[in-house]
Coordinates of C-alpha atoms in Angstrom, one line a residue:
X2 CA 0.4 46.7 14.8
X3 CA 0.9 43.1 13.6
X4 CA 3.5 40.5 14.4
X5 CA 5.0 37.5 12.5
X6 CA 6.0 34.7 14.9
X7 CA 7.0 31.1 14.9
X8 CA 4.9 28.4 16.6
X9 CA 5.2 24.6 16.4
X10 CA 7.6 25.0 13.4
X11 CA 5.2 27.2 11.4
X12 CA 5.1 30.9 10.8
X13 CA 1.9 32.7 11.9
X14 CA 0.7 36.3 12.0
X15 CA -1.6 38.2 14.4
X16 CA -2.8 41.5 15.7
X17 CA -0.9 42.7 18.8
X18 CA -3.5 43.4 21.5
X19 CA -1.1 44.0 24.5
X20 CA 2.6 43.8 25.2
X21 CA 4.7 42.9 28.3
X22 CA 8.4 42.5 28.8
X23 CA 8.6 38.8 27.8
X24 CA 5.2 38.2 26.0
X25 CA 2.7 39.6 23.5
X26 CA -1.0 39.0 23.6
X27 CA -1.9 38.3 20.0
X28 CA -5.3 37.9 18.3
X29 CA -5.3 35.6 15.2
X30 CA -7.4 36.2 12.1
X31 CA -10.0 33.8 13.5
X32 CA -10.3 35.8 16.7
X33 CA -8.5 33.4 18.9
X34 CA -6.2 35.1 21.5
X35 CA -3.0 33.7 22.8
X36 CA 0.2 34.6 24.5
X37 CA 3.4 34.6 22.3
X38 CA 6.9 34.7 23.8
X39 CA 9.0 37.6 22.4
X40 CA 11.7 35.0 21.7
X41 CA 9.4 33.5 19.1
X42 CA 8.7 36.8 17.3
X43 CA 10.5 37.4 14.0
X44 CA 9.4 41.0 13.4
X45 CA 6.5 43.4 13.7
X46 CA 4.8 45.3 10.9
X47 CA 2.0 47.7 10.1
X48 CA 1.0 46.6 6.7
X49 CA -0.2 44.7 4.8
X50 CA -2.8 43.0 6.9
X51 CA -2.1 39.4 7.9
X52 CA -4.9 38.0 5.8
X53 CA -3.1 39.5 2.7
X54 CA 0.5 39.0 3.7
X55 CA 0.9 35.2 4.1
X56 CA -0.9 34.2 0.9
X57 CA 1.1 36.7 -1.2
X58 CA 4.3 35.6 0.4
X59 CA 3.6 31.9 -0.1
X60 CA 3.0 32.6 -3.8
X61 CA 6.1 34.8 -4.3
X62 CA 8.4 32.5 -2.3
X63 CA 8.1 29.7 -4.9
X64 CA 9.4 32.1 -7.6
X65 CA 12.7 32.5 -5.9
X66 CA 15.4 30.4 -7.5
X67 CA 17.2 28.6 -4.7
X68 CA 20.6 28.1 -6.4
X69 CA 20.7 31.8 -7.2
X70 CA 19.7 32.7 -3.7
X71 CA 22.4 30.5 -2.3
X72 CA 25.0 32.2 -4.5
X73 CA 23.8 35.6 -3.3
X74 CA 24.1 34.6 0.4
X75 CA 27.0 35.8 2.5
X76 CA 29.6 33.3 3.6
X77 CA 28.9 33.9 7.2
X78 CA 25.7 33.8 9.3
X79 CA 23.1 36.3 8.3
X80 CA 19.6 37.6 9.2
X81 CA 16.6 38.4 7.0
X82 CA 17.3 42.1 6.8
X83 CA 20.9 41.5 5.6
X84 CA 19.9 38.9 3.1
X85 CA 17.0 40.9 1.9
X86 CA 19.1 43.9 1.1
X87 CA 21.6 41.7 -0.7
X88 CA 19.0 39.9 -2.8
X89 CA 16.6 42.7 -3.5
X90 CA 19.2 45.5 -3.7
X91 CA 17.4 47.6 -1.2
X92 CA 16.1 47.3 2.4
X93 CA 13.2 44.8 2.1
X94 CA 9.7 45.7 3.0
X95 CA 7.4 43.4 5.0
X96 CA 6.2 41.4 2.0
X97 CA 9.8 40.9 0.8
X98 CA 11.1 39.9 4.2
X99 CA 8.3 37.4 4.7
X100 CA 8.7 36.0 1.2
X101 CA 12.5 35.5 1.8
X102 CA 11.9 34.0 5.2
X103 CA 9.5 31.4 3.9
X104 CA 11.9 30.5 1.1
X105 CA 14.9 30.2 3.3
X106 CA 13.0 28.1 5.8
X107 CA 11.7 25.7 3.1
X108 CA 15.2 24.9 1.9
X109 CA 17.2 23.3 4.8
X110 CA 19.6 21.7 2.2
X111 CA 20.7 25.1 1.0
X112 CA 20.4 27.1 4.2
X113 CA 21.1 25.9 7.8
X114 CA 19.1 27.6 10.5
X115 CA 21.1 29.4 13.2
X116 CA 18.4 31.0 15.3
X117 CA 15.2 33.1 15.1
X118 CA 15.3 34.6 11.6
X119 CA 19.0 33.8 11.1
X120 CA 20.5 31.4 8.6
X121 CA 23.8 30.3 7.1
X122 CA 24.4 29.1 3.5
X123 CA 25.4 25.5 3.4
X124 CA 29.1 24.9 2.5
X125 CA 29.6 23.8 -1.1
X126 CA 30.8 20.3 -0.3
X127 CA 27.9 19.7 2.1
X128 CA 25.4 21.2 -0.4
X129 CA 26.7 18.9 -3.1
X130 CA 26.4 15.8 -1.0
X131 CA 22.9 16.8 0.2
X132 CA 21.7 17.5 -3.3
X133 CA 23.1 14.1 -4.5
X134 CA 21.3 12.4 -1.6
X135 CA 18.1 14.3 -2.4
X136 CA 18.3 13.3 -6.1
X137 CA 18.9 9.7 -5.0
X138 CA 15.9 9.8 -2.7
X139 CA 13.7 11.3 -5.4
X140 CA 14.8 8.6 -7.9
X141 CA 14.0 5.9 -5.3
X142 CA 10.6 7.4 -4.6
X143 CA 9.9 7.4 -8.3
X144 CA 11.1 3.8 -8.6
X145 CA 9.0 2.8 -5.6
X146 CA 5.9 4.4 -7.1
X147 CA 6.5 2.7 -10.4
X148 CA 6.9 -0.7 -8.7
X149 CA 3.7 -0.1 -6.6
X150 CA 1.7 0.6 -9.7
X151 CA 3.1 -2.4 -11.5
X152 CA 2.3 -4.7 -8.5
X153 CA -1.2 -3.3 -8.1
X154 CA -1.7 -4.1 -11.8
X155 CA -0.6 -7.7 -11.3
X156 CA 2.9 -7.3 -12.7
X157 CA 5.8 -8.2 -10.4
X158 CA 9.1 -6.4 -10.9
X159 CA 12.2 -8.7 -10.7
X160 CA 13.6 -6.9 -7.7
X161 CA 10.3 -7.5 -5.7
X162 CA 10.0 -11.1 -7.0
X163 CA 13.5 -12.0 -5.7
X164 CA 12.7 -10.6 -2.3
X165 CA 9.1 -12.0 -2.1
X166 CA 9.7 -14.6 0.6
X167 CA 11.7 -12.1 2.7
X168 CA 8.9 -9.6 2.3
X169 CA 6.4 -11.9 4.1
X170 CA 8.8 -13.4 6.7
X171 CA 11.3 -10.7 7.8
X172 CA 10.5 -7.6 5.8
X173 CA 12.8 -4.6 5.9
X174 CA 10.1 -1.9 6.0
X175 CA 12.6 0.8 5.0
X176 CA 13.3 -1.0 1.7
X177 CA 11.9 0.1 -1.7
X178 CA 10.4 -3.3 -2.3
X179 CA 8.4 -3.3 1.0
X180 CA 7.3 0.3 0.5
X181 CA 6.1 -0.5 -3.1
X182 CA 4.3 -3.7 -1.9
X183 CA 2.7 -1.9 1.0
X184 CA 1.5 0.9 -1.2
X185 CA 0.1 -1.7 -3.7
X186 CA -1.6 -3.6 -0.9
X187 CA -3.2 -0.4 0.3
X188 CA -4.4 0.4 -3.2
X189 CA -5.8 -3.1 -3.7
X190 CA -7.0 -3.5 -0.2
X191 CA -5.4 -7.0 0.3
X192 CA -2.6 -8.7 2.2
X193 CA 1.0 -8.9 1.0
X194 CA 0.8 -12.7 0.8
X195 CA -2.2 -12.7 -1.4
X196 CA -1.0 -9.9 -3.7
X197 CA 2.4 -11.5 -4.2
X198 CA 0.7 -14.9 -4.9
X199 CA -1.7 -13.3 -7.3
X200 CA 1.2 -11.6 -9.0
X201 CA 3.1 -14.8 -9.6
X202 CA 5.7 -14.7 -6.9
X203 CA 4.9 -18.4 -6.3
X204 CA 3.3 -20.9 -8.7
X205 CA 0.6 -21.9 -6.1
X206 CA -0.4 -21.5 -2.5
X207 CA 1.4 -24.7 -1.5
X208 CA 4.7 -23.3 -2.5
X209 CA 4.0 -20.2 -0.4
X210 CA 3.0 -22.2 2.7
X211 CA 6.1 -24.5 2.5
X212 CA 8.4 -21.7 1.5
X213 CA 7.4 -19.5 4.4
X214 CA 7.8 -22.3 6.9
X215 CA 11.3 -23.2 5.5
X216 CA 12.4 -19.6 5.5
X217 CA 11.4 -19.1 9.1
X218 CA 12.7 -22.4 10.5
X219 CA 15.2 -23.9 8.0
X220 CA 16.8 -20.8 6.3
X221 CA 19.9 -22.9 5.5
X222 CA 18.0 -25.8 4.0
X223 CA 16.6 -29.1 5.4
X224 CA 19.5 -31.4 4.4
X225 CA 22.4 -32.6 6.5
X226 CA 26.0 -32.6 5.5
X227 CA 27.5 -36.2 5.2
X228 CA 28.4 -37.4 8.7
X229 CA 29.9 -40.4 10.4
X230 CA 28.2 -42.4 13.1
X231 CA 30.6 -43.4 15.9
X232 CA 31.1 -47.1 16.6
X233 CA 29.6 -48.4 19.8
X234 CA 32.5 -49.4 22.0
X235 CA 30.7 -52.0 24.1
X236 CA 29.6 -55.5 23.1
X237 CA 25.9 -56.0 23.2
X238 CA 24.3 -59.4 23.4
X239 CA 21.8 -60.5 20.7
X240 CA 18.2 -60.8 22.0
X241 CA 16.8 -64.3 21.5
X242 CA 13.2 -63.2 20.9
X243 CA 10.9 -63.0 17.9
X244 CA 10.0 -59.3 17.6
X245 CA 7.8 -57.4 15.1
X246 CA 7.3 -53.7 14.5
X247 CA 3.9 -52.2 13.4
X248 CA 3.9 -48.9 11.5
X249 CA 2.3 -47.0 8.7
X250 CA 3.4 -47.9 5.2
X251 CA 5.3 -44.6 4.9
X252 CA 7.3 -44.9 8.1
X253 CA 11.0 -45.1 7.6
X254 CA 12.2 -44.2 11.1
X255 CA 11.2 -47.5 12.9
X256 CA 12.0 -47.0 16.5
X257 CA 9.9 -49.6 18.3
X258 CA 9.1 -53.3 18.2
X259 CA 7.4 -55.9 20.4
X260 CA 8.1 -59.5 21.4
X261 CA 6.1 -61.9 23.6
X262 CA 7.0 -65.2 25.3
X263 CA 4.5 -67.4 27.2
X264 CA 5.9 -68.5 30.5
X265 CA 5.2 -71.9 32.1
X266 CA 3.1 -70.4 34.9
X267 CA 0.8 -68.8 32.3
X268 CA 2.2 -65.3 32.6
X269 CA 3.7 -63.4 29.7
X270 CA 7.1 -61.9 29.2
X271 CA 6.6 -58.9 26.8
X272 CA 9.6 -57.2 25.3
X273 CA 9.3 -53.6 24.3
X274 CA 12.3 -52.8 22.2
X275 CA 13.3 -49.2 21.4
X276 CA 16.0 -48.1 18.9
X277 CA 19.0 -46.9 20.8
X278 CA 20.7 -44.0 19.0
X279 CA 21.7 -42.7 22.4
X280 CA 24.6 -45.1 22.4
X281 CA 26.2 -43.2 19.5
X282 CA 24.5 -39.8 19.5
X283 CA 25.9 -38.6 22.9
X284 CA 25.4 -35.3 24.7
X285 CA 27.1 -32.3 23.2
X286 CA 28.4 -34.3 20.2
X287 CA 28.1 -33.0 16.7
X288 CA 25.2 -35.3 16.1
X289 CA 23.5 -34.2 19.3
X290 CA 23.7 -30.5 18.1
X291 CA 22.0 -31.4 14.8
X292 CA 19.2 -33.2 16.6
X293 CA 18.8 -30.5 19.2
X294 CA 18.5 -27.8 16.6
X295 CA 15.4 -29.5 15.2
X296 CA 14.0 -31.1 18.3
X297 CA 11.6 -33.3 16.3
X298 CA 10.9 -34.7 12.9
X299 CA 8.6 -32.5 11.0
X300 CA 5.7 -34.4 9.3
X301 CA 3.5 -33.3 6.5
X302 CA 1.4 -35.2 3.9
X303 CA 3.7 -37.0 1.5
X304 CA 6.9 -35.7 3.0
X305 CA 8.9 -35.1 6.2
X306 CA 12.0 -33.3 7.5
X307 CA 13.8 -35.8 9.8
X308 CA 15.4 -34.8 13.1
X309 CA 18.3 -37.1 12.6
X310 CA 20.7 -37.4 9.6
X311 CA 20.1 -40.4 7.2
X312 CA 23.2 -42.1 8.5
X313 CA 21.9 -42.2 12.1
X314 CA 18.5 -43.5 10.9
X315 CA 20.1 -46.1 8.8
X316 CA 22.3 -47.3 11.7
X317 CA 19.5 -47.5 14.3
X318 CA 16.1 -47.9 12.6
X319 CA 14.7 -51.3 13.5
X320 CA 14.6 -52.5 9.9
X321 CA 13.7 -56.2 9.6
X322 CA 16.4 -58.8 9.3
X323 CA 19.4 -57.0 10.7
X324 CA 20.6 -56.7 14.3
X325 CA 20.7 -53.2 15.6
X326 CA 21.2 -51.8 19.2
X327 CA 18.1 -51.4 21.2
X328 CA 17.0 -50.5 24.7
X329 CA 14.6 -53.2 25.8
X330 CA 12.1 -53.3 28.6
X331 CA 11.0 -56.9 29.5
X332 CA 7.8 -57.0 31.5
X333 CA 6.4 -60.1 33.2
X334 CA 2.7 -59.7 33.6
X335 CA -0.5 -61.6 34.3
X336 CA -2.5 -61.5 31.0
X337 CA -5.8 -62.0 32.8
X338 CA -5.5 -59.1 35.3
X339 CA -2.8 -56.9 33.8
X340 CA -0.7 -57.1 37.0
X341 CA 2.9 -56.2 36.4
X342 CA 4.9 -58.9 38.3
X343 CA 8.4 -57.7 37.4
X344 CA 10.3 -55.7 34.8
X345 CA 13.9 -55.5 33.6
X346 CA 15.7 -53.1 31.3
X347 CA 18.6 -54.2 29.0
X348 CA 20.9 -52.8 26.3
X349 CA 21.2 -55.4 23.6
X350 CA 21.0 -56.0 19.9
X351 CA 17.8 -57.1 18.2
X352 CA 17.0 -58.4 14.7
X353 CA 13.3 -57.7 14.0
X354 CA 11.6 -60.6 12.3
X355 CA 9.4 -58.4 10.1
X356 CA 8.2 -54.8 9.8
X357 CA 4.4 -55.1 9.8
X358 CA 2.3 -52.4 8.1
X359 CA -1.2 -51.2 9.0
X360 CA -2.4 -51.1 5.5
X361 CA -1.8 -54.9 5.1
X362 CA -3.1 -56.0 8.5
X363 CA -5.8 -53.6 9.8
X364 CA -8.6 -55.2 7.7
X365 CA -7.6 -58.7 9.0
X366 CA -6.8 -58.0 12.6
X367 CA -10.1 -56.6 14.0
X368 CA -11.7 -56.8 17.4
X369 CA -14.1 -59.4 16.0
X370 CA -11.4 -61.7 14.6
X371 CA -9.4 -61.3 17.8
X372 CA -12.4 -62.3 19.9
X373 CA -12.8 -65.6 17.9
X374 CA -9.9 -68.0 18.9
X375 CA -10.8 -70.3 16.0
X376 CA -9.6 -67.7 13.4
X377 CA -6.0 -68.1 12.5
X378 CA -4.6 -64.6 12.2
X379 CA -1.3 -63.4 10.7
X380 CA 1.4 -63.8 13.3
X381 CA -1.3 -65.4 15.5
X382 CA 1.0 -66.5 18.4
X383 CA 2.4 -63.0 18.6
X384 CA -0.7 -60.9 18.2
X385 CA -3.2 -62.8 20.5
X386 CA -1.2 -62.8 23.8
X387 CA -0.2 -59.2 23.2
X388 CA -3.8 -58.2 22.6
X389 CA -5.0 -60.1 25.7
X390 CA -2.5 -58.3 28.0
X391 CA -3.1 -54.9 26.3
X392 CA -6.8 -55.1 27.1
X393 CA -6.0 -55.9 30.7
X394 CA -3.5 -53.1 31.0
X395 CA -6.1 -50.7 29.5
X396 CA -8.6 -51.8 32.1
X397 CA -6.1 -51.1 34.9
X398 CA -5.6 -47.6 33.6
X399 CA -9.3 -47.0 33.2
X400 CA -9.7 -47.8 36.9
X401 CA -7.2 -45.0 37.7
X402 CA -8.8 -42.6 35.2
X403 CA -12.3 -43.3 36.6
X404 CA -13.7 -43.6 33.1
X405 CA -13.1 -45.5 29.8
X406 CA -11.0 -43.8 27.1
X407 CA -12.9 -42.3 24.2
X408 CA -11.1 -43.7 21.1
X409 CA -14.0 -43.9 18.7
X410 CA -13.2 -40.9 16.5
X411 CA -12.0 -41.6 13.0
X412 CA -8.5 -40.4 12.1
X413 CA -7.1 -40.1 8.6
X414 CA -3.8 -41.0 7.0
X415 CA -2.7 -38.8 4.2
X416 CA -1.0 -40.3 1.1
X417 CA 0.2 -38.1 -1.8
X418 CA 0.6 -40.0 -5.0
X419 CA 3.3 -38.0 -6.8
X420 CA 5.4 -35.0 -6.0
X421 CA 4.4 -33.6 -2.5
X422 CA 5.4 -30.1 -3.7
X423 CA 2.9 -30.3 -6.6
X424 CA -0.7 -29.5 -5.6
X425 CA -2.0 -31.3 -8.7
X426 CA -0.7 -34.6 -7.2
X427 CA -3.5 -37.0 -6.2
X428 CA -4.1 -37.1 -2.5
X429 CA -5.8 -40.0 -0.7
X430 CA -7.4 -39.8 2.7
X431 CA -7.5 -43.2 4.4
X432 CA -9.8 -43.4 7.5
X433 CA -8.7 -45.4 10.5
X434 CA -10.4 -45.7 13.8
X435 CA -8.2 -44.7 16.8
X436 CA -9.3 -47.9 18.6
X437 CA -8.2 -50.2 15.8
X438 CA -6.6 -53.2 17.5
X439 CA -3.1 -52.7 16.2
X440 CA -3.1 -49.0 17.1
X441 CA -4.4 -49.7 20.6
X442 CA -1.9 -52.6 21.1
X443 CA 1.1 -50.5 20.2
X444 CA -0.1 -47.5 22.1
X445 CA -0.7 -49.6 25.2
X446 CA 2.8 -50.9 25.3
X447 CA 4.4 -47.6 24.6
X448 CA 2.4 -46.2 27.5
X449 CA 3.7 -49.0 29.7
X450 CA 7.3 -48.4 28.6
X451 CA 7.1 -44.6 29.1
X452 CA 5.5 -45.0 32.5
X453 CA 7.8 -47.8 33.7
X454 CA 11.0 -46.1 32.5
X455 CA 9.8 -42.8 34.0
X456 CA 9.6 -44.6 37.3
X457 CA 13.0 -46.1 36.8
X458 CA 14.6 -42.7 36.4
X459 CA 12.8 -41.5 39.6
X460 CA 13.9 -44.5 41.6
X461 CA 17.5 -43.9 40.7
X462 CA 17.3 -40.2 41.5
X463 CA 17.8 -39.1 37.9
X464 CA 16.0 -36.2 36.4
X465 CA 14.2 -36.8 33.1
X466 CA 11.7 -35.0 31.0
X467 CA 8.2 -35.9 32.0
X468 CA 4.8 -35.0 30.7
X469 CA 2.1 -34.8 33.4
X470 CA -1.5 -33.8 33.7
X471 CA -3.1 -32.8 37.0
X472 CA -6.5 -31.0 37.4
X473 CA -6.7 -30.7 33.6
X474 CA -3.3 -28.9 33.2
X475 CA -0.8 -30.6 30.9
X476 CA 2.9 -29.6 31.4
X477 CA 6.4 -30.8 31.1
X478 CA 8.8 -31.1 34.0
X479 CA 12.0 -32.7 35.2
X480 CA 10.5 -34.8 37.9
X481 CA 7.8 -37.6 38.0
X482 CA 4.2 -36.5 38.4
X483 CA 0.9 -38.3 37.6
X484 CA -0.7 -38.1 34.2
X485 CA -4.4 -38.3 35.1
X486 CA -5.7 -38.5 31.5
X487 CA -3.6 -41.5 30.7
X488 CA -4.0 -43.1 34.2
X489 CA -0.3 -43.6 35.1
X490 CA 1.8 -42.4 38.1
X491 CA 4.3 -40.8 35.7
X492 CA 4.9 -40.5 32.0
X493 CA 8.2 -39.8 30.3
X494 CA 8.6 -39.8 26.5
X495 CA 11.2 -42.5 25.8
X496 CA 9.9 -44.5 22.8
X497 CA 10.7 -42.3 19.8
X498 CA 14.4 -41.4 20.1
X499 CA 14.8 -41.2 16.3
X500 CA 12.0 -38.7 15.9
X501 CA 11.8 -36.7 19.2
X502 CA 14.7 -35.0 21.0
X503 CA 13.1 -35.4 24.4
X504 CA 13.1 -39.2 24.0
X505 CA 16.8 -39.1 23.1
X506 CA 17.5 -37.1 26.2
X507 CA 15.6 -39.5 28.4
X508 CA 17.4 -42.5 26.7
X509 CA 20.8 -41.1 27.8
X510 CA 19.5 -41.0 31.4
X511 CA 18.1 -44.5 31.1
X512 CA 21.4 -45.9 29.7
X513 CA 23.2 -44.3 32.7
X514 CA 20.6 -46.0 35.1
X515 CA 20.9 -49.4 33.5
X516 CA 24.7 -49.4 33.3
X517 CA 25.5 -47.8 36.7
X518 CA 22.6 -48.6 39.0
X519 CA 22.8 -46.6 42.3
X520 CA 25.8 -44.6 41.1
X521 CA 24.0 -43.4 38.0
X522 CA 23.5 -39.8 39.4
X523 CA 27.3 -39.4 39.4
X524 CA 27.7 -40.2 35.7
X525 CA 24.4 -39.4 34.1
X526 CA 24.5 -36.6 31.4
X527 CA 22.0 -34.5 33.3
X528 CA 22.2 -34.0 37.1
X529 CA 19.2 -32.9 39.3
X530 CA 18.2 -29.3 38.7
X531 CA 20.4 -29.1 35.6
X532 CA 19.6 -25.8 33.9
X533 CA 20.3 -27.2 30.5
X534 CA 17.4 -29.7 31.0
X535 CA 15.0 -26.8 31.6
X536 CA 16.3 -25.1 28.5
X537 CA 15.6 -28.2 26.5
X538 CA 12.1 -28.3 27.7
X539 CA 11.5 -24.7 26.8
X540 CA 13.0 -25.1 23.4
X541 CA 11.2 -28.3 22.7
X542 CA 7.8 -27.0 23.6
X543 CA 8.0 -23.9 21.4
X544 CA 9.5 -25.8 18.4
X545 CA 7.1 -28.7 18.8
X546 CA 4.1 -26.3 18.6
X547 CA 5.5 -24.8 15.5
X548 CA 6.0 -28.2 13.8
X549 CA 2.5 -29.3 14.9
X550 CA 0.9 -26.1 13.5
X551 CA 2.7 -26.5 10.2
X552 CA 1.6 -30.2 10.0
X553 CA -2.0 -29.1 10.6
X554 CA -1.8 -26.4 7.9
X555 CA -0.5 -28.9 5.4
X556 CA -3.2 -31.4 6.2
X557 CA -5.8 -28.7 5.9
X558 CA -4.4 -27.7 2.5
X559 CA -4.5 -31.3 1.2
X560 CA -8.0 -31.7 2.6
X561 CA -9.1 -28.8 0.4
X562 CA -7.3 -30.4 -2.5
X563 CA -9.0 -33.7 -1.8
X564 CA -12.4 -32.1 -1.8
X565 CA -11.7 -30.5 -5.1
X566 CA -10.2 -33.6 -6.7
X567 CA -13.3 -35.6 -5.5
X568 CA -15.5 -32.8 -6.8
X569 CA -17.4 -32.6 -3.5
X570 CA -20.0 -30.0 -3.6
X571 CA -22.3 -31.2 -0.8
X572 CA -21.3 -33.2 2.3
X573 CA -22.2 -34.1 5.8
X574 CA -20.8 -32.5 8.9
X575 CA -21.3 -32.5 12.7
X576 CA -21.9 -29.4 14.8
X577 CA -19.1 -28.8 17.4
X578 CA -20.3 -25.6 18.9
X579 CA -21.9 -22.3 17.7
X580 CA -20.8 -22.0 14.1
X581 CA -18.0 -24.6 14.1
X582 CA -18.6 -27.9 12.3
X583 CA -16.5 -31.0 11.5
X584 CA -16.7 -32.6 8.1
X585 CA -17.7 -36.3 8.3
X586 CA -15.5 -37.5 5.5
X587 CA -12.4 -35.4 5.9
X588 CA -10.4 -34.3 9.0
X589 CA -11.4 -30.7 8.7
X590 CA -13.2 -28.2 10.9
X591 CA -14.8 -25.2 9.3
X592 CA -16.7 -22.1 10.4
X593 CA -20.2 -22.0 8.9
X594 CA -21.6 -18.6 8.7
X595 CA -25.4 -18.5 9.0
X596 CA -25.6 -21.8 10.9
X597 CA -28.8 -21.8 13.0
X598 CA -28.6 -22.6 16.7
X599 CA -28.2 -26.4 16.8
X600 CA -27.1 -28.8 19.5
X601 CA -23.6 -30.2 19.7
X602 CA -23.4 -33.4 17.8
X603 CA -26.2 -32.5 15.4
X604 CA -25.5 -33.8 11.9
X605 CA -26.1 -31.4 9.1
X606 CA -25.7 -31.2 5.3
X607 CA -23.7 -28.3 3.9
X608 CA -22.9 -27.0 0.4
X609 CA -19.4 -26.1 -0.6
X610 CA -19.2 -23.0 -2.8
X611 CA -15.5 -22.2 -2.9
X612 CA -12.0 -22.8 -1.7
X613 CA -9.3 -20.4 -0.5
X614 CA -6.0 -22.3 -0.4
X615 CA -4.0 -19.3 0.9
X616 CA -6.3 -18.8 3.9
X617 CA -6.8 -22.6 4.1
X618 CA -10.6 -22.0 4.3
X619 CA -13.6 -22.9 2.2
X620 CA -16.8 -21.1 1.6
X621 CA -19.9 -23.2 2.5
X622 CA -23.5 -22.7 3.5
X623 CA -25.9 -24.6 5.7
X624 CA -28.4 -26.8 3.7
X625 CA -30.4 -28.9 6.2
X626 CA -30.3 -30.8 9.5
X627 CA -30.2 -34.6 9.3
X628 CA -32.7 -36.4 11.4
X629 CA -31.1 -38.4 14.2
X630 CA -32.7 -41.7 13.0
X631 CA -31.1 -41.4 9.6
X632 CA -28.2 -43.9 9.5
X633 CA -27.2 -44.1 5.8
X634 CA -24.0 -42.4 4.9
X635 CA -23.8 -39.6 2.4
X636 CA -21.3 -40.3 -0.4
X637 CA -18.9 -37.3 -0.3
X638 CA -18.2 -37.6 -4.0
X639 CA -21.8 -36.9 -5.0

């Protein structure tokens, strides 16, 4: 005797070896024996043998017309025997029952299961809706397959093209467009980004990189609605000093300037003047919410996304010739030793004499020219005393650090001549040493201001946002801690309030300290242990990393473009570690497959064989090591 039973949603047959009240011991065609619950048994039979029954039933089941079978079915619940007699016109035999069972089970739209071997015909209205849904699903599947084949062939359907950016940023994996793209990627063995780019979703890789960043972080666009900057209620005195700013030629948010006065006793009074948008952009105001949403200006070669609206920048940028509000730190110091004798912070107005630019002065103001007092430098009476004190301040920090700073690495400024959204625009890489005098000078006084003002907040019992480093760990906190790498007792970002939200927050606290003295903790925007201050730190750190990563990606893209525009096929590089090398004539680190084991710092020659602007990589191979005594430079354009 044989039995037909259900197991794991499938029908199986076997030879009955033994029976008990609740179970059967069954041997399958393969010889495997198992226990089957009687509740799972559909019926028993004597013939045909299981090896003949199921193949025949499978074949015959497909010949049964489902709509006709549905019409034949009773209105109420039925079993196989009843339905078999109705359909075949006689009590069904084993093959007929099995055939009917398989057909009923395969059509859940037409027949709803009601138990072991029992079904009920779907009501007409439910069947109609289910058939419509099935037809819609089939049409969608056919459409998806058609799109997948088109995408794999390099042809992008309009529906997929319109959703291209969403498909790589926030894809709906139940959508037809995603399913078609995923199938095409599987067929082509490539990534969605590359397949969409190759199919023309974007005109070039630059559009994809920028579009993806904007879609993730600026879905509503990068512009600001027109806004009004509140008037500053208080009267601010005009500073009677001669101040200059020093910035790159492309800088438009000028937020710092320096002045210097020689005192009769030989000491210097140096003024560090910082733009003061915190006087108008107050906590929880509409302008504050705009700045907090961005946390920082986003920089990229040839372009930027400002943190503040143009109206705020226009009102507070230290543009030459017009008085604007500033937060000034006046430091009296000994230029020979770097000793800080006293300092004072003021809110005032300042008219910068001139906005100096690196590209016009770096070639003239060098360490050599500064070391020769007989050379008359541009703005001589301003630059020389500032430089003298900056060197002394640097030495003081080096004593704390225990070693001199390593500022000998070349950095590069990127200039895109033309549309920054067009990769065919000419890009220029202008090298500049990190220890160029003007860079070092400005950096030294910004360190002095950030350290001094951080100490001022701590003295007044005000929390601020500090950046510290201890035992190699860099972190941000709300209380003063040493920054060992810089060599200062505390360091709070305060000198870029037009470009960094942390600096704006610290400026609010400094304004409270300057105006209220010992009562500042009562009126300051942020009180000790303010939870919102911790939220700002968390939000700033994550956003700042995202902005920095995007800037690095864009610089890497334009490095690849520069190499192609200069037709560089062979260049010099320096080994960093293992297979990582840094190009000598562009700010780019690449992984060099097949690089032999070489010491860190070893100079090599490599050959460039290809560029991948989507992955931001280039293909290159090792050519030769350069002997250490070789000093001549390799022209990167040869």
